[in-house]
mmCIF file of C-alpha atoms in Angstrom:
data_model
loop_
_atom_site.group_PDB
_atom_site.id
_atom_site.type_symbol
_atom_site.label_atom_id
_atom_site.label_comp_id
_atom_site.label_asym_id
_atom_site.label_seq_id
_atom_site.Cartn_x
_atom_site.Cartn_y
_atom_site.Cartn_z
ATOM 1 C CA MET T 257 13.526 -9.215 41.152
ATOM 2 C CA LYS T 258 14.201 -6.826 37.506
ATOM 3 C CA ASN T 259 10.970 -9.355 36.291
ATOM 4 C CA LYS T 260 8.656 -8.754 38.907
ATOM 5 C CA LEU T 261 9.443 -4.348 39.125
ATOM 6 C CA SER T 262 9.009 -5.206 35.344
ATOM 7 C CA ALA T 263 6.340 -6.140 35.373
ATOM 8 C CA ARG T 264 4.565 -3.790 38.660
ATOM 9 C CA TYR T 265 5.511 -1.190 35.782
ATOM 10 C CA VAL T 266 3.333 -1.628 33.111
ATOM 11 C CA ALA T 267 1.183 -3.662 35.181
ATOM 12 C CA VAL T 268 0.753 0.167 36.939
ATOM 13 C CA THR T 269 1.709 1.548 34.263
ATOM 14 C CA GLY T 270 -1.895 0.056 32.061
ATOM 15 C CA MET T 271 -3.796 0.382 35.471
ATOM 16 C CA LEU T 272 -3.498 4.061 35.718
ATOM 17 C CA SER T 273 -4.012 4.734 32.201
ATOM 18 C CA ALA T 274 -7.127 3.425 32.108
ATOM 19 C CA ILE T 275 -8.435 5.546 35.552
ATOM 20 C CA GLY T 276 -7.148 8.544 34.012
ATOM 21 C CA PHE T 277 -8.978 7.719 30.452
ATOM 22 C CA ILE T 278 -11.978 7.184 32.705
ATOM 23 C CA LEU T 279 -11.698 10.005 33.876
ATOM 24 C CA MET T 280 -12.101 11.801 30.561
ATOM 25 C CA TYR T 281 -15.077 11.217 30.982
ATOM 26 C CA VAL T 282 -15.381 12.752 34.281
ATOM 27 C CA GLU T 283 -16.479 16.807 33.121
ATOM 28 C CA PHE T 284 -17.741 19.601 33.662
ATOM 29 C CA SER T 285 -18.264 22.850 33.295
ATOM 30 C CA VAL T 286 -17.682 25.668 36.036
ATOM 31 C CA PRO T 287 -18.444 29.460 35.793
ATOM 32 C CA PHE T 288 -16.697 32.427 34.718
ATOM 33 C CA MET T 289 -15.439 29.849 31.375
ATOM 34 C CA PRO T 290 -17.165 29.028 28.394
ATOM 35 C CA PRO T 291 -19.010 26.552 27.701
ATOM 36 C CA PHE T 292 -16.415 24.699 25.500
ATOM 37 C CA ILE T 293 -14.364 24.212 28.041
ATOM 38 C CA LYS T 294 -14.216 21.870 30.812
ATOM 39 C CA MET T 295 -13.002 20.397 34.158
ATOM 40 C CA ASP T 296 -11.700 17.075 34.430
ATOM 41 C CA LEU T 297 -8.632 15.822 36.101
ATOM 42 C CA SER T 298 -7.331 12.542 34.200
ATOM 43 C CA GLU T 299 -3.420 13.966 34.615
ATOM 44 C CA LEU T 300 -4.576 13.213 37.991
ATOM 45 C CA PRO T 301 -3.220 8.989 37.417
ATOM 46 C CA ALA T 302 0.358 10.478 35.404
ATOM 47 C CA LEU T 303 0.941 12.086 38.335
ATOM 48 C CA ILE T 304 1.011 9.871 40.634
ATOM 49 C CA GLY T 305 2.512 7.104 37.850
ATOM 50 C CA SER T 306 4.884 10.135 38.476
ATOM 51 C CA PHE T 307 5.911 10.001 41.434
ATOM 52 C CA ALA T 308 6.161 6.494 42.321
ATOM 53 C CA TYR T 309 7.517 5.603 39.311
ATOM 54 C CA GLY T 310 9.300 8.314 37.542
ATOM 55 C CA PRO T 311 8.791 10.683 35.329
ATOM 56 C CA VAL T 312 8.021 8.314 32.070
ATOM 57 C CA CYS T 313 5.231 6.855 33.752
ATOM 58 C CA GLY T 314 3.701 9.476 34.382
ATOM 59 C CA ILE T 315 4.427 10.675 30.475
ATOM 60 C CA LEU T 316 3.549 7.267 29.436
ATOM 61 C CA ILE T 317 0.098 7.311 31.190
ATOM 62 C CA CYS T 318 -0.837 10.672 29.796
ATOM 63 C CA LEU T 319 0.238 8.619 26.172
ATOM 64 C CA ILE T 320 -1.804 5.701 27.133
ATOM 65 C CA LYS T 321 -4.526 7.019 27.928
ATOM 66 C CA ASN T 322 -5.652 9.909 24.975
ATOM 67 C CA LEU T 323 -3.900 6.489 22.975
ATOM 68 C CA LEU T 324 -7.791 5.243 24.166
ATOM 69 C CA HIS T 325 -9.369 8.217 24.206
ATOM 70 C CA MET T 326 -8.560 8.510 19.889
ATOM 71 C CA PRO T 327 -10.952 6.578 18.600
ATOM 72 C CA VAL T 328 -14.046 8.342 20.513
ATOM 73 C CA SER T 329 -12.399 11.353 20.068
ATOM 74 C CA THR T 330 -14.687 15.029 18.453
ATOM 75 C CA THR T 331 -11.865 16.913 17.582
ATOM 76 C CA ALA T 332 -9.851 15.112 15.122
ATOM 77 C CA CYS T 333 -7.688 13.373 17.296
ATOM 78 C CA VAL T 334 -6.556 17.397 17.430
ATOM 79 C CA GLY T 335 -7.890 17.544 21.392
ATOM 80 C CA GLU T 336 -6.181 14.285 22.147
ATOM 81 C CA PHE T 337 -2.592 15.301 21.086
ATOM 82 C CA ALA T 338 -3.113 19.170 22.678
ATOM 83 C CA ASN T 339 -4.312 16.611 26.039
ATOM 84 C CA PHE T 340 -0.790 14.346 25.617
ATOM 85 C CA LEU T 341 0.788 17.643 25.961
ATOM 86 C CA LEU T 342 -0.451 19.733 28.214
ATOM 87 C CA GLY T 343 0.050 16.451 31.168
ATOM 88 C CA ALA T 344 3.496 14.998 29.623
ATOM 89 C CA VAL T 345 4.726 18.590 30.455
ATOM 90 C CA PHE T 346 2.821 18.779 33.989
ATOM 91 C CA VAL T 347 3.775 15.107 35.406
ATOM 92 C CA GLY T 348 7.616 14.641 33.070
ATOM 93 C CA THR T 349 8.365 17.851 34.714
ATOM 94 C CA ALA T 350 6.137 16.977 38.753
ATOM 95 C CA GLY T 351 8.414 13.768 38.578
ATOM 96 C CA PHE T 352 11.499 14.954 37.741
ATOM 97 C CA ILE T 353 12.251 16.887 39.830
ATOM 98 C CA TYR T 354 10.219 15.115 42.426
ATOM 99 C CA ALA T 355 12.775 12.358 41.899
ATOM 100 C CA LYS T 356 15.956 14.272 42.994
ATOM 101 C CA LYS T 357 14.823 14.452 46.002
ATOM 102 C CA LYS T 358 11.682 12.061 47.385
ATOM 103 C CA SER T 359 10.295 14.399 50.066
ATOM 104 C CA LYS T 360 6.643 15.758 49.821
ATOM 105 C CA LYS T 361 7.919 19.517 49.914
ATOM 106 C CA ASN T 362 9.515 18.671 47.010
ATOM 107 C CA ALA T 363 6.947 16.190 46.075
ATOM 108 C CA THR T 364 4.437 20.012 45.707
ATOM 109 C CA ILE T 365 7.650 22.462 44.980
ATOM 110 C CA ALA T 366 7.723 20.074 42.064
ATOM 111 C CA ALA T 367 4.121 19.466 41.153
ATOM 112 C CA GLY T 368 2.834 23.157 41.400
ATOM 113 C CA LEU T 369 5.517 23.944 38.807
ATOM 114 C CA GLY T 370 4.611 21.096 36.662
ATOM 115 C CA ALA T 371 0.858 22.740 36.465
ATOM 116 C CA VAL T 372 1.885 26.442 35.981
ATOM 117 C CA LEU T 373 4.317 24.909 32.957
ATOM 118 C CA MET T 374 0.976 23.109 31.634
ATOM 119 C CA GLY T 375 -0.531 26.327 32.354
ATOM 120 C CA ILE T 376 1.823 27.931 30.056
ATOM 121 C CA LEU T 377 2.520 25.965 26.999
ATOM 122 C CA SER T 378 -1.296 26.136 27.160
ATOM 123 C CA ILE T 379 -1.241 29.248 25.508
ATOM 124 C CA PRO T 380 0.408 28.158 22.014
ATOM 125 C CA VAL T 381 -1.411 25.573 22.329
ATOM 126 C CA ASN T 382 -4.051 26.310 22.398
ATOM 127 C CA TYR T 383 -3.811 29.253 20.000
ATOM 128 C CA PHE T 384 -1.448 26.520 16.748
ATOM 129 C CA ILE T 385 -2.857 23.934 17.884
ATOM 130 C CA THR T 386 -6.357 23.135 19.707
ATOM 131 C CA TYR T 387 -7.623 26.536 18.387
ATOM 132 C CA PRO T 388 -7.713 26.170 14.676
ATOM 133 C CA PHE T 389 -9.411 23.082 14.406
ATOM 134 C CA TYR T 390 -12.019 24.873 16.179
ATOM 135 C CA TYR T 391 -12.843 26.788 13.407
ATOM 136 C CA ASN T 392 -13.286 24.742 10.556
ATOM 137 C CA PHE T 393 -16.798 24.344 13.053
ATOM 138 C CA MET T 394 -17.169 27.234 14.668
ATOM 139 C CA PRO T 395 -15.855 31.135 14.053
ATOM 140 C CA LYS T 396 -12.970 32.279 15.690
ATOM 141 C CA GLU T 397 -15.264 35.514 15.804
ATOM 142 C CA ALA T 398 -18.655 33.285 17.266
ATOM 143 C CA ILE T 399 -15.337 30.992 19.601
ATOM 144 C CA LEU T 400 -14.027 34.848 21.218
ATOM 145 C CA SER T 401 -17.699 36.170 21.255
ATOM 146 C CA ALA T 402 -18.476 33.823 24.405
ATOM 147 C CA TYR T 403 -14.891 34.651 26.237
ATOM 148 C CA GLN T 404 -16.959 38.203 26.099
ATOM 149 C CA LEU T 405 -19.784 37.328 27.298
ATOM 150 C CA ILE T 406 -17.724 36.909 30.879
ATOM 151 C CA VAL T 407 -15.435 39.427 30.010
ATOM 152 C CA PRO T 408 -16.615 42.508 27.682
ATOM 153 C CA SER T 409 -13.500 44.029 27.714
ATOM 154 C CA MET T 410 -12.075 40.347 25.532
ATOM 155 C CA LYS T 411 -10.288 41.793 22.361
ATOM 156 C CA SER T 412 -8.396 39.101 20.280
ATOM 157 C CA ILE T 413 -7.905 35.023 21.212
ATOM 158 C CA LEU T 414 -5.145 35.314 22.403
ATOM 159 C CA GLN T 415 -5.861 38.010 24.969
ATOM 160 C CA CYS T 416 -8.393 34.923 26.479
ATOM 161 C CA LEU T 417 -6.475 32.164 26.139
ATOM 162 C CA VAL T 418 -3.684 34.354 28.723
ATOM 163 C CA CYS T 419 -6.592 35.616 30.922
ATOM 164 C CA PHE T 420 -9.421 32.550 31.285
ATOM 165 C CA ASN T 421 -7.559 29.337 29.606
ATOM 166 C CA PHE T 422 -4.075 29.649 31.825
ATOM 167 C CA PRO T 423 -4.903 30.565 35.614
ATOM 168 C CA PHE T 424 -7.771 28.131 34.280
ATOM 169 C CA THR T 425 -5.667 25.408 32.472
ATOM 170 C CA THR T 426 -3.335 26.044 36.212
ATOM 171 C CA VAL T 427 -5.561 25.757 38.777
ATOM 172 C CA LYS T 428 -6.793 22.056 36.096
ATOM 173 C CA GLY T 429 -3.553 21.492 37.555
ATOM 174 C CA LEU T 430 -3.354 22.311 41.145
ATOM 175 C CA ILE T 431 -6.187 20.443 41.277
ATOM 176 C CA SER T 432 -4.446 16.830 40.084
ATOM 177 C CA VAL T 433 -0.949 18.323 42.986
ATOM 178 C CA ALA T 434 -4.101 18.563 45.824
ATOM 179 C CA ILE T 435 -5.359 15.896 45.970
ATOM 180 C CA SER T 436 -2.014 13.525 44.846
ATOM 181 C CA LEU T 437 -0.515 15.404 48.052
ATOM 182 C CA LEU T 438 -3.763 13.445 49.577
ATOM 183 C CA VAL T 439 -3.756 10.233 49.013
ATOM 184 C CA TYR T 440 -0.478 9.280 47.299
ATOM 185 C CA LYS T 441 1.314 8.775 51.110
ATOM 186 C CA HIS T 442 -1.040 6.214 51.394
ATOM 187 C CA LEU T 443 -0.961 4.540 47.275
ATOM 188 C CA SER T 444 2.623 4.512 47.233
ATOM 189 C CA PRO T 445 2.892 0.916 48.717
ATOM 190 C CA ILE T 446 0.509 -0.631 46.433
ATOM 191 C CA LEU T 447 1.785 0.922 43.801
ATOM 192 C CA LYS T 448 5.093 -0.326 44.747
ATOM 193 C CA GLY T 449 4.507 -3.946 45.781
ATOM 194 C CA ARG T 450 5.448 -3.116 49.312
ATOM 195 C CA LYS T 451 1.739 -4.436 51.064
#
């Protein structure tokens, strides 16, 4: 029985990692954000895995999808590293809290908190890791001016990250939360081998 569970755990983790990797390519620009910031839902499979098998599964899915993406990285793997950190905080928090009490209400609270923490973490991750890498190709002033085209009163990159990236990243997480709450009940028996 334990071997069967382990095999299913590995299979589900691999399958959800592959879906997350594919979803990294399904990205699009959104209004009111600079064009170099894209929306994708690649954390959704990791969130579902975290609900089904716990936070370690979700974090592994985040890790694997980013490792798979590294060979085609356009950011010398800096973007993948940042994506992993943010995703791991999101799904790790959600899975850890949900494991304590498995209910739809607790799943909503857990994943919502995870999304907010991911949004908060996006500020230092972008400020200290991602954007300094981008400055090698695009001057800080050019990045700031991209934000200023949307809101001219922006004075610094940090201000832009707080006013733009924090809410964007949080909403991105909340969209994954909403979708997972709609589909998880139907997917759970399949993922756990009860159907």
